[in-house]
């Protein structure tokens, strides 16, 4: 691949130690990396390959320092040639969550250009924009069905209330002279957000005009989970007739429980929608359901120890015909300590391979696992790989990649003899003005004789005969 060659990766069991020597005097033509440079870097995220594998849509975040905020825009890159387009901006609006229609002629996305966050679409042949939803609440995220006939979208609602009733309740609360709340159970707060009884629920939205139907009606639980869950927590079957999602429906035990389960909902919902059916009994976390391309197998991630938020994930393959399951362990090597904890899953187009990302020796690596045997191999072992998406016919994998000295860009990893190349160069001009100190890995003996791995980052103009102050990060 056209990637910068990085130092050999390292592993740390339990924690990371990084020694950062303070910057020395900058070179004349460039300057040391600074906080201002960090803010100036544009952030690429959420890449989505078109159904024909010729284009990728993705978001770019840019800092707007005068407004003290960030701005999101959507870009489209041609994979076969260096051609880029951007969805035209609309004033202060943000655009996000790009999703292709099955025929690749329409790009759906979220936008605040109407005043609230709703689903819009861009017609690729003529470039026209149209608003799709006009719901009383902000749409959190969405996915397009395999046949393009409906959306699965998330809305923040009170359990047992419709979006309209939720908006009315929120307006009534805002009109009160006081803002106090009475909590009769935990959780009270998620990171920087107070829990006010609102839940993220998934809705069925038939195109083109709805109406939205709550598929989690009555559930006092979230999907996507708070505070950082996303579309990876639910999946549509290839025929579009089943939705499977993950949720922690634990009642008063929610604050102490790590038991998220998988639930199934038949589609389309009938006149009286059936309640979601719990399909896993594991008392620990189950998440990230993924249907195989033929719809016969469900892959998902599962922990085994209840109450342990940092337990290792294993890959579960469920035969949807008879319900039998196989457990696969992602391994970088057969020796003790070679196990890895996957944090994302995606099937190859032929259903024979599972691609997974996982922490590996101080990097975030990409693995390929044989779905039949469970044998895995490393595809990308340096830097940090995210969002792998196989192209049709298995010709390559689109992925996002970054390192300690390189911000995220998109790359195409060639497969079966295909070419590997870089797709985006969003921050190259900024990087030309910056000097980074070299970095290297080292090890030392820790508690119980365990090998502890660390990373040493030198000053930009390091001289071995000088002394420097050191910042120690553990």
Short mmCIF file of C-alpha atoms in Angstrom, two decimals:
data_model
loop_
_atom_site.label_atom_id
_atom_site.label_comp_id
_atom_site.label_asym_id
_atom_site.label_seq_id
_atom_site.Cartn_x
_atom_site.Cartn_y
_atom_site.Cartn_z
CA UNK A 1 0.00 0.00 0.00
CA UNK A 2 1.04 3.62 -0.40
CA UNK A 3 1.41 4.03 3.33
CA UNK A 4 4.15 5.37 5.52
CA UNK A 5 6.17 2.49 6.95
CA UNK A 6 5.84 2.53 10.73
CA UNK A 7 7.98 1.15 13.55
CA UNK A 8 7.32 -2.40 14.69
CA UNK A 9 4.11 -2.51 16.79
CA UNK A 10 4.15 -3.30 20.50
CA UNK A 11 1.74 -4.73 23.03
CA UNK A 12 0.86 -3.66 26.55
CA UNK A 13 -1.25 -5.90 28.81
CA UNK A 14 -3.39 -3.56 30.88
CA UNK A 15 -2.14 -0.03 30.22
CA UNK A 16 0.05 2.12 27.99
CA UNK A 17 3.04 4.15 29.02
CA UNK A 18 4.20 6.96 26.77
CA UNK A 19 7.20 9.18 27.36
CA UNK A 20 6.85 12.51 25.60
CA UNK A 21 9.88 14.81 25.61
CA UNK A 22 8.98 18.47 25.26
CA UNK A 23 9.56 20.16 21.90
CA UNK A 24 12.84 21.87 21.23
CA UNK A 25 13.39 24.78 18.85
CA UNK A 26 11.57 24.36 15.50
CA UNK A 27 13.28 24.16 12.13
CA UNK A 28 13.17 27.23 9.92
CA UNK A 29 10.81 25.92 7.23
CA UNK A 30 8.46 23.99 9.49
CA UNK A 31 7.11 24.18 13.03
CA UNK A 32 6.51 21.53 15.69
CA UNK A 33 3.05 20.04 15.91
CA UNK A 34 0.86 22.22 18.14
CA UNK A 35 -2.65 22.38 19.57
CA UNK A 36 -3.56 24.81 16.79
CA UNK A 37 -2.44 22.24 14.23
CA UNK A 38 -4.60 19.63 15.94
CA UNK A 39 -7.66 21.86 15.59
CA UNK A 40 -6.80 22.68 11.98
CA UNK A 41 -6.81 19.03 10.88
CA UNK A 42 -9.95 17.98 9.04
CA UNK A 43 -11.50 14.76 10.38
CA UNK A 44 -12.70 12.12 7.92
CA UNK A 45 -15.36 9.71 9.22
CA UNK A 46 -18.25 7.40 8.29
CA UNK A 47 -17.08 6.28 4.81
CA UNK A 48 -19.70 4.36 2.79
CA UNK A 49 -18.91 2.56 -0.45
CA UNK A 50 -21.51 2.75 -3.23
CA UNK A 51 -23.26 -0.50 -4.26
CA UNK A 52 -21.22 -0.72 -7.49
CA UNK A 53 -17.94 -0.16 -5.60
CA UNK A 54 -16.94 2.86 -7.70
CA UNK A 55 -17.48 5.67 -5.20
CA UNK A 56 -17.26 6.37 -1.50
CA UNK A 57 -19.23 8.97 0.44
CA UNK A 58 -17.81 10.22 3.72
CA UNK A 59 -18.04 13.10 6.19
CA UNK A 60 -15.44 15.76 6.92
CA UNK A 61 -15.41 17.70 10.20
CA UNK A 62 -13.81 21.15 10.21
CA UNK A 63 -13.24 23.42 13.19
CA UNK A 64 -14.92 26.83 13.05
CA UNK A 65 -12.97 28.68 15.73
CA UNK A 66 -14.78 32.04 15.49
CA UNK A 67 -18.10 30.25 16.01
CA UNK A 68 -16.60 27.90 18.64
CA UNK A 69 -18.03 24.84 16.91
CA UNK A 70 -17.30 22.19 14.33
CA UNK A 71 -18.97 21.83 10.93
CA UNK A 72 -19.81 18.62 9.10
CA UNK A 73 -19.99 18.19 5.35
CA UNK A 74 -20.38 15.22 3.00
CA UNK A 75 -17.92 14.44 0.20
CA UNK A 76 -17.95 11.84 -2.58
CA UNK A 77 -14.76 10.39 -4.05
CA UNK A 78 -14.39 8.32 -7.22
CA UNK A 79 -12.29 5.26 -6.42
CA UNK A 80 -10.96 4.76 -9.95
CA UNK A 81 -9.81 8.35 -10.49
CA UNK A 82 -8.93 11.38 -8.40
CA UNK A 83 -12.31 13.09 -8.56
CA UNK A 84 -14.11 14.61 -5.57
CA UNK A 85 -17.46 16.34 -5.11
CA UNK A 86 -19.13 17.90 -2.08
CA UNK A 87 -22.81 18.22 -1.24
CA UNK A 88 -23.39 21.99 -1.41
CA UNK A 89 -23.48 23.61 2.01
CA UNK A 90 -26.55 25.46 3.27
CA UNK A 91 -25.58 28.27 5.62
CA UNK A 92 -24.88 27.01 9.13
CA UNK A 93 -26.31 23.52 8.45
CA UNK A 94 -24.44 20.28 9.12
CA UNK A 95 -24.67 17.23 6.82
CA UNK A 96 -23.87 13.72 8.08
CA UNK A 97 -24.71 10.00 7.92
CA UNK A 98 -24.39 9.42 4.13
CA UNK A 99 -26.16 6.26 2.93
CA UNK A 100 -26.57 4.95 -0.62
CA UNK A 101 -29.76 3.72 -2.22
CA UNK A 102 -29.47 0.12 -3.52
CA UNK A 103 -29.19 1.32 -7.14
CA UNK A 104 -26.49 3.89 -6.27
CA UNK A 105 -28.44 6.75 -7.90
CA UNK A 106 -29.45 8.43 -4.64
CA UNK A 107 -27.47 9.43 -1.58
CA UNK A 108 -29.54 9.83 1.59
CA UNK A 109 -28.11 11.84 4.47
CA UNK A 110 -28.95 13.73 7.66
CA UNK A 111 -29.03 17.52 7.53
CA UNK A 112 -30.01 20.43 9.75
CA UNK A 113 -30.72 22.67 6.75
CA UNK A 114 -34.47 22.68 7.55
CA UNK A 115 -33.88 23.85 11.13
CA UNK A 116 -34.02 20.38 12.69
CA UNK A 117 -32.03 17.25 11.84
CA UNK A 118 -33.99 15.34 9.19
CA UNK A 119 -33.32 12.86 6.37
CA UNK A 120 -32.59 14.39 2.98
CA UNK A 121 -31.61 12.88 -0.35
CA UNK A 122 -29.34 13.89 -3.21
CA UNK A 123 -30.26 12.66 -6.68
CA UNK A 124 -26.91 11.87 -8.30
CA UNK A 125 -28.06 12.13 -11.96
CA UNK A 126 -29.40 15.70 -11.68
CA UNK A 127 -27.89 16.96 -8.40
CA UNK A 128 -31.24 17.91 -6.90
CA UNK A 129 -31.80 17.90 -3.13
CA UNK A 130 -35.06 16.86 -1.46
CA UNK A 131 -36.14 16.67 2.18
CA UNK A 132 -37.50 13.21 3.03
CA UNK A 133 -38.63 13.37 6.66
CA UNK A 134 -40.32 16.16 8.59
CA UNK A 135 -40.60 14.53 11.99
CA UNK A 136 -41.29 16.40 15.25
CA UNK A 137 -37.94 15.30 16.70
CA UNK A 138 -34.35 15.28 15.44
CA UNK A 139 -33.45 12.06 13.61
CA UNK A 140 -30.42 10.51 15.30
CA UNK A 141 -29.25 8.17 12.52
CA UNK A 142 -30.71 5.90 9.87
CA UNK A 143 -30.07 3.04 7.44
CA UNK A 144 -31.67 2.29 4.06
CA UNK A 145 -33.40 -1.05 3.53
CA UNK A 146 -31.90 -3.57 1.05
CA UNK A 147 -34.69 -2.88 -1.48
CA UNK A 148 -34.74 0.88 -0.90
CA UNK A 149 -38.38 0.79 0.20
CA UNK A 150 -37.99 2.01 3.79
CA UNK A 151 -35.65 3.48 6.37
CA UNK A 152 -34.77 2.33 9.85
CA UNK A 153 -34.16 5.50 11.84
CA UNK A 154 -33.66 6.45 15.47
CA UNK A 155 -35.62 9.06 17.40
CA UNK A 156 -35.30 10.21 21.04
CA UNK A 157 -38.68 9.47 22.65
CA UNK A 158 -40.19 8.83 26.05
CA UNK A 159 -41.15 5.14 26.39
CA UNK A 160 -44.89 4.64 25.71
CA UNK A 161 -45.07 8.03 23.96
CA UNK A 162 -45.12 8.89 20.26
CA UNK A 163 -42.71 11.45 18.76
CA UNK A 164 -45.53 14.02 18.79
CA UNK A 165 -46.34 13.30 22.46
CA UNK A 166 -42.64 13.44 23.31
CA UNK A 167 -42.30 16.88 21.73
CA UNK A 168 -45.33 18.10 23.70
CA UNK A 169 -43.90 16.73 26.96
CA UNK A 170 -40.55 18.40 26.32
CA UNK A 171 -42.31 21.71 25.58
CA UNK A 172 -44.31 21.43 28.80
CA UNK A 173 -41.13 20.78 30.80
CA UNK A 174 -39.41 23.77 29.20
CA UNK A 175 -42.34 26.00 30.21
CA UNK A 176 -42.10 25.09 33.89
CA UNK A 177 -40.54 27.67 36.23
CA UNK A 178 -38.10 25.07 37.58
CA UNK A 179 -36.05 22.34 35.94
CA UNK A 180 -35.69 19.89 38.83
CA UNK A 181 -36.15 16.16 38.25
CA UNK A 182 -36.83 13.33 40.68
CA UNK A 183 -34.81 10.15 40.08
CA UNK A 184 -36.15 6.88 41.45
CA UNK A 185 -33.45 4.74 39.86
CA UNK A 186 -30.05 4.97 38.23
CA UNK A 187 -28.69 5.91 35.69
CA UNK A 188 -28.83 9.60 36.55
CA UNK A 189 -26.16 10.76 34.13
CA UNK A 190 -24.22 9.50 31.10
CA UNK A 191 -20.88 11.31 30.94
CA UNK A 192 -21.91 14.93 30.22
CA UNK A 193 -25.66 14.37 29.76
CA UNK A 194 -28.34 14.14 32.44
CA UNK A 195 -30.84 11.33 31.92
CA UNK A 196 -34.29 12.85 31.55
CA UNK A 197 -36.27 9.72 30.68
CA UNK A 198 -35.68 10.01 26.94
CA UNK A 199 -34.70 6.79 25.12
CA UNK A 200 -33.26 6.19 21.67
CA UNK A 201 -35.77 4.02 19.79
CA UNK A 202 -35.64 2.54 16.30
CA UNK A 203 -38.49 3.40 13.92
CA UNK A 204 -39.72 1.92 10.65
CA UNK A 205 -40.24 4.64 8.03
CA UNK A 206 -41.71 3.56 4.66
CA UNK A 207 -40.58 5.71 1.75
CA UNK A 208 -41.44 8.21 0.51
CA UNK A 209 -43.72 9.72 3.18
CA UNK A 210 -43.87 7.48 6.28
CA UNK A 211 -45.44 7.40 8.81
CA UNK A 212 -42.80 6.44 11.39
CA UNK A 213 -43.59 3.34 13.47
CA UNK A 214 -41.83 2.69 16.80
CA UNK A 215 -40.27 -0.80 16.69
CA UNK A 216 -39.29 -0.61 20.38
CA UNK A 217 -42.58 0.79 21.71
CA UNK A 218 -42.77 0.41 25.48
CA UNK A 219 -39.14 -0.63 25.90
CA UNK A 220 -37.35 1.39 28.59
CA UNK A 221 -34.05 0.87 26.76
CA UNK A 222 -31.87 2.46 24.10
CA UNK A 223 -30.79 1.55 20.62
CA UNK A 224 -28.38 2.99 19.72
CA UNK A 225 -26.96 2.77 23.23
CA UNK A 226 -25.89 5.86 25.13
CA UNK A 227 -23.61 7.68 25.04
CA UNK A 228 -21.67 6.48 21.98
CA UNK A 229 -23.62 3.72 20.23
CA UNK A 230 -24.21 3.86 16.50
CA UNK A 231 -25.66 2.04 13.52
CA UNK A 232 -23.35 -0.93 14.21
CA UNK A 233 -25.84 -1.95 16.93
CA UNK A 234 -28.59 -3.01 14.52
CA UNK A 235 -28.84 -4.86 11.21
CA UNK A 236 -31.42 -5.64 8.53
CA UNK A 237 -31.63 -9.08 6.98
CA UNK A 238 -30.80 -9.22 3.24
CA UNK A 239 -34.49 -9.71 2.40
CA UNK A 240 -35.47 -6.74 4.59
CA UNK A 241 -37.96 -8.80 6.59
CA UNK A 242 -36.14 -8.86 9.94
CA UNK A 243 -34.44 -6.24 12.09
CA UNK A 244 -32.07 -7.36 14.82
CA UNK A 245 -30.79 -4.84 17.34
CA UNK A 246 -28.95 -4.73 20.65
CA UNK A 247 -30.35 -3.15 23.83
CA UNK A 248 -29.82 -3.30 27.58
CA UNK A 249 -33.38 -3.85 28.84
CA UNK A 250 -32.55 -4.46 32.49
CA UNK A 251 -35.01 -2.28 34.38
CA UNK A 252 -33.77 -1.12 37.83
CA UNK A 253 -30.56 -3.19 37.36
CA UNK A 254 -29.46 -1.12 34.36
CA UNK A 255 -26.78 0.91 36.16
CA UNK A 256 -24.99 -2.21 37.44
CA UNK A 257 -25.58 -4.50 34.48
CA UNK A 258 -23.52 -5.04 31.33
CA UNK A 259 -26.12 -7.43 29.91
CA UNK A 260 -27.08 -6.11 26.51
CA UNK A 261 -29.04 -8.64 24.44
CA UNK A 262 -30.09 -9.06 20.84
CA UNK A 263 -33.74 -8.57 19.89
CA UNK A 264 -35.56 -9.42 16.66
CA UNK A 265 -38.49 -7.59 15.05
CA UNK A 266 -40.41 -8.80 11.94
CA UNK A 267 -40.87 -6.28 9.14
CA UNK A 268 -42.97 -4.58 8.01
CA UNK A 269 -44.74 -4.06 11.34
CA UNK A 270 -48.41 -5.06 11.35
CA UNK A 271 -51.39 -3.04 12.53
CA UNK A 272 -50.40 -3.82 16.10
CA UNK A 273 -46.66 -4.23 16.03
CA UNK A 274 -45.36 -7.32 17.81
CA UNK A 275 -42.99 -6.54 20.69
CA UNK A 276 -39.30 -7.23 20.05
CA UNK A 277 -38.32 -10.84 20.74
CA UNK A 278 -35.18 -11.43 22.79
CA UNK A 279 -32.98 -13.94 20.95
CA UNK A 280 -29.92 -14.19 23.22
CA UNK A 281 -29.69 -15.50 26.79
CA UNK A 282 -26.06 -14.67 27.50
CA UNK A 283 -25.89 -12.71 30.83
CA UNK A 284 -23.03 -10.55 29.48
CA UNK A 285 -22.87 -8.14 26.54
CA UNK A 286 -24.09 -9.12 23.06
CA UNK A 287 -23.78 -6.57 20.27
CA UNK A 288 -23.06 -5.74 16.62
CA UNK A 289 -25.32 -8.22 14.78
CA UNK A 290 -24.29 -8.88 11.17
CA UNK A 291 -26.25 -11.00 8.67
CA UNK A 292 -24.26 -13.03 6.18
CA UNK A 293 -24.90 -12.06 2.53
CA UNK A 294 -27.15 -15.11 2.00
CA UNK A 295 -29.09 -14.35 5.21
CA UNK A 296 -28.50 -17.81 6.69
CA UNK A 297 -26.01 -16.89 9.40
CA UNK A 298 -25.94 -14.17 12.02
CA UNK A 299 -22.56 -13.05 13.32
CA UNK A 300 -22.29 -10.96 16.47
CA UNK A 301 -19.88 -10.03 19.26
CA UNK A 302 -20.32 -11.40 22.77
CA UNK A 303 -18.58 -11.11 26.11
CA UNK A 304 -18.74 -13.99 28.59
CA UNK A 305 -18.34 -12.41 32.04
CA UNK A 306 -21.36 -10.54 33.46
CA UNK A 307 -20.56 -7.18 35.00
CA UNK A 308 -17.22 -6.78 33.19
CA UNK A 309 -17.30 -3.81 30.82
CA UNK A 310 -13.78 -4.54 29.53
CA UNK A 311 -14.15 -8.28 28.97
CA UNK A 312 -12.86 -9.73 25.72
CA UNK A 313 -15.30 -10.06 22.81
CA UNK A 314 -15.64 -13.32 20.92
CA UNK A 315 -17.34 -13.84 17.57
CA UNK A 316 -20.54 -15.89 17.62
CA UNK A 317 -21.96 -17.44 14.44
CA UNK A 318 -25.62 -18.48 14.69
CA UNK A 319 -27.26 -20.75 12.12
CA UNK A 320 -30.61 -19.01 11.67
CA UNK A 321 -32.29 -22.19 10.44
CA UNK A 322 -31.78 -24.26 13.59
CA UNK A 323 -30.41 -21.76 16.12
CA UNK A 324 -27.11 -23.57 16.72
CA UNK A 325 -24.09 -21.42 17.46
CA UNK A 326 -20.32 -21.58 17.08
CA UNK A 327 -17.87 -19.45 19.06
CA UNK A 328 -14.78 -18.18 17.26
CA UNK A 329 -11.78 -16.50 18.88
CA UNK A 330 -9.90 -13.86 16.95
CA UNK A 331 -6.21 -14.67 17.22
CA UNK A 332 -3.07 -12.98 15.99
CA UNK A 333 -1.06 -16.11 16.81
CA UNK A 334 -1.62 -19.56 18.27
CA UNK A 335 0.63 -19.01 21.31
CA UNK A 336 -0.69 -17.96 24.71
CA UNK A 337 -1.58 -14.29 24.69
CA UNK A 338 -2.35 -14.36 20.99
CA UNK A 339 -6.07 -13.76 21.46
CA UNK A 340 -7.59 -10.42 20.41
CA UNK A 341 -10.88 -8.66 21.18
CA UNK A 342 -12.66 -7.60 17.95
CA UNK A 343 -14.59 -4.34 18.02
CA UNK A 344 -16.12 -4.39 14.53
CA UNK A 345 -17.31 -7.03 12.06
CA UNK A 346 -18.15 -7.12 8.37
CA UNK A 347 -18.76 -10.02 5.98
CA UNK A 348 -17.01 -10.49 2.65
CA UNK A 349 -19.38 -10.41 -0.37
CA UNK A 350 -19.13 -14.21 -0.78
CA UNK A 351 -19.85 -14.87 2.90
CA UNK A 352 -16.68 -16.90 3.40
CA UNK A 353 -14.67 -14.33 5.35
CA UNK A 354 -15.27 -12.06 8.31
CA UNK A 355 -13.19 -8.90 8.50
CA UNK A 356 -12.61 -7.61 12.02
CA UNK A 357 -10.66 -4.78 13.63
CA UNK A 358 -9.01 -5.16 17.03
CA UNK A 359 -6.28 -3.70 19.22
CA UNK A 360 -3.01 -5.45 18.45
CA UNK A 361 0.39 -4.66 19.97
CA UNK A 362 -0.31 -0.97 20.33
CA UNK A 363 -1.96 -0.64 16.91
CA UNK A 364 -5.54 -1.11 15.75
CA UNK A 365 -5.24 -3.88 13.20
CA UNK A 366 -7.40 -5.39 10.46
CA UNK A 367 -7.89 -9.18 10.48
CA UNK A 368 -9.46 -11.60 8.02
CA UNK A 369 -11.12 -14.66 9.59
CA UNK A 370 -12.21 -17.78 7.72
CA UNK A 371 -15.87 -18.17 8.72
CA UNK A 372 -15.71 -21.96 8.32
CA UNK A 373 -12.55 -22.69 10.31
CA UNK A 374 -12.11 -19.61 12.50
CA UNK A 375 -8.52 -19.25 11.34
CA UNK A 376 -7.49 -15.59 11.09
CA UNK A 377 -4.67 -13.63 9.53
CA UNK A 378 -3.46 -10.04 9.76
CA UNK A 379 -4.13 -7.78 6.79
CA UNK A 380 -3.07 -4.43 8.31
CA UNK A 381 -0.93 -4.48 11.45
CA UNK A 382 0.51 -0.96 11.62
CA UNK A 383 -1.37 2.21 12.46
CA UNK A 384 -5.07 2.32 13.30
CA UNK A 385 -7.55 0.82 10.87
CA UNK A 386 -11.30 1.52 11.09
CA UNK A 387 -14.42 1.23 8.91
CA UNK A 388 -13.32 -1.66 6.65
CA UNK A 389 -15.77 -2.21 3.78
CA UNK A 390 -15.20 -4.93 1.17
CA UNK A 391 -15.85 -3.92 -2.42
CA UNK A 392 -18.13 -6.01 -4.64
CA UNK A 393 -16.53 -9.12 -6.17
CA UNK A 394 -13.85 -9.10 -3.46
CA UNK A 395 -11.55 -6.78 -5.42
CA UNK A 396 -10.48 -4.75 -2.39
CA UNK A 397 -11.33 -3.28 1.00
CA UNK A 398 -11.99 0.40 1.55
CA UNK A 399 -10.73 1.47 4.97
CA UNK A 400 -9.88 4.50 7.10
CA UNK A 401 -6.34 4.62 8.49
CA UNK A 402 -4.35 6.88 10.78
CA UNK A 403 -1.17 6.79 12.86
CA UNK A 404 0.61 8.74 15.57
CA UNK A 405 1.80 11.29 12.99
CA UNK A 406 -0.84 10.95 10.25
CA UNK A 407 -4.53 11.92 10.56
CA UNK A 408 -7.27 9.71 9.14
CA UNK A 409 -7.39 9.27 5.37
CA UNK A 410 -9.14 6.71 3.18
CA UNK A 411 -7.23 3.87 1.48
CA UNK A 412 -8.10 1.00 -0.81
CA UNK A 413 -6.45 -2.26 0.20
CA UNK A 414 -6.10 -4.45 -2.88
CA UNK A 415 -7.17 -8.10 -2.67
CA UNK A 416 -6.62 -11.04 -5.01
CA UNK A 417 -3.88 -9.19 -6.86
CA UNK A 418 -5.72 -5.86 -6.90
CA UNK A 419 -3.95 -2.52 -6.54
CA UNK A 420 -3.60 -0.87 -3.13
CA UNK A 421 -3.69 2.90 -3.10
CA UNK A 422 -4.54 5.99 -1.15
CA UNK A 423 -7.88 7.67 -1.93
CA UNK A 424 -7.94 10.96 0.01
CA UNK A 425 -5.25 13.53 0.84
CA UNK A 426 -7.31 15.88 2.95
CA UNK A 427 -4.55 17.11 5.29
CA UNK A 428 -1.42 16.76 3.17
CA UNK A 429 -0.82 20.49 2.74
CA UNK A 430 -1.13 21.08 6.48
CA UNK A 431 1.28 18.26 7.24
CA UNK A 432 3.91 19.80 4.94
CA UNK A 433 4.20 22.67 7.43
CA UNK A 434 4.63 20.46 10.50
CA UNK A 435 7.56 18.57 11.96
CA UNK A 436 6.96 15.59 14.22
CA UNK A 437 9.50 14.11 16.59
CA UNK A 438 10.43 10.53 15.84
CA UNK A 439 8.80 7.82 17.96
CA UNK A 440 9.98 4.38 18.98
CA UNK A 441 8.71 1.50 21.09
CA UNK A 442 10.39 0.03 24.14
CA UNK A 443 9.66 -2.58 26.83
CA UNK A 444 10.46 -3.12 30.49
CA UNK A 445 9.52 -5.59 33.24
CA UNK A 446 6.38 -4.72 35.22
CA UNK A 447 4.36 -6.34 38.00
CA UNK A 448 4.67 -10.14 38.24
CA UNK A 449 7.39 -9.97 35.61
CA UNK A 450 4.92 -9.02 32.88
CA UNK A 451 6.39 -7.24 29.90
CA UNK A 452 5.19 -3.64 29.74
CA UNK A 453 5.32 -1.89 26.40
CA UNK A 454 5.74 1.84 25.96
CA UNK A 455 6.26 4.44 23.31
CA UNK A 456 8.88 7.19 23.38
CA UNK A 457 8.20 10.39 21.43
CA UNK A 458 11.29 12.55 20.95
CA UNK A 459 11.44 16.35 20.60
CA UNK A 460 11.39 17.62 17.03
CA UNK A 461 15.04 18.72 17.10
CA UNK A 462 16.32 16.11 19.51
CA UNK A 463 20.05 16.07 20.25
CA UNK A 464 21.38 13.07 22.22
CA UNK A 465 23.83 15.17 24.24
CA UNK A 466 21.19 17.55 25.59
CA UNK A 467 18.86 17.03 28.55
CA UNK A 468 15.13 17.52 28.15
CA UNK A 469 12.17 17.67 30.54
CA UNK A 470 9.93 14.60 30.20
CA UNK A 471 6.15 14.20 30.36
CA UNK A 472 5.15 10.72 31.55
CA UNK A 473 1.73 9.47 30.49
CA UNK A 474 0.41 6.16 31.88
#
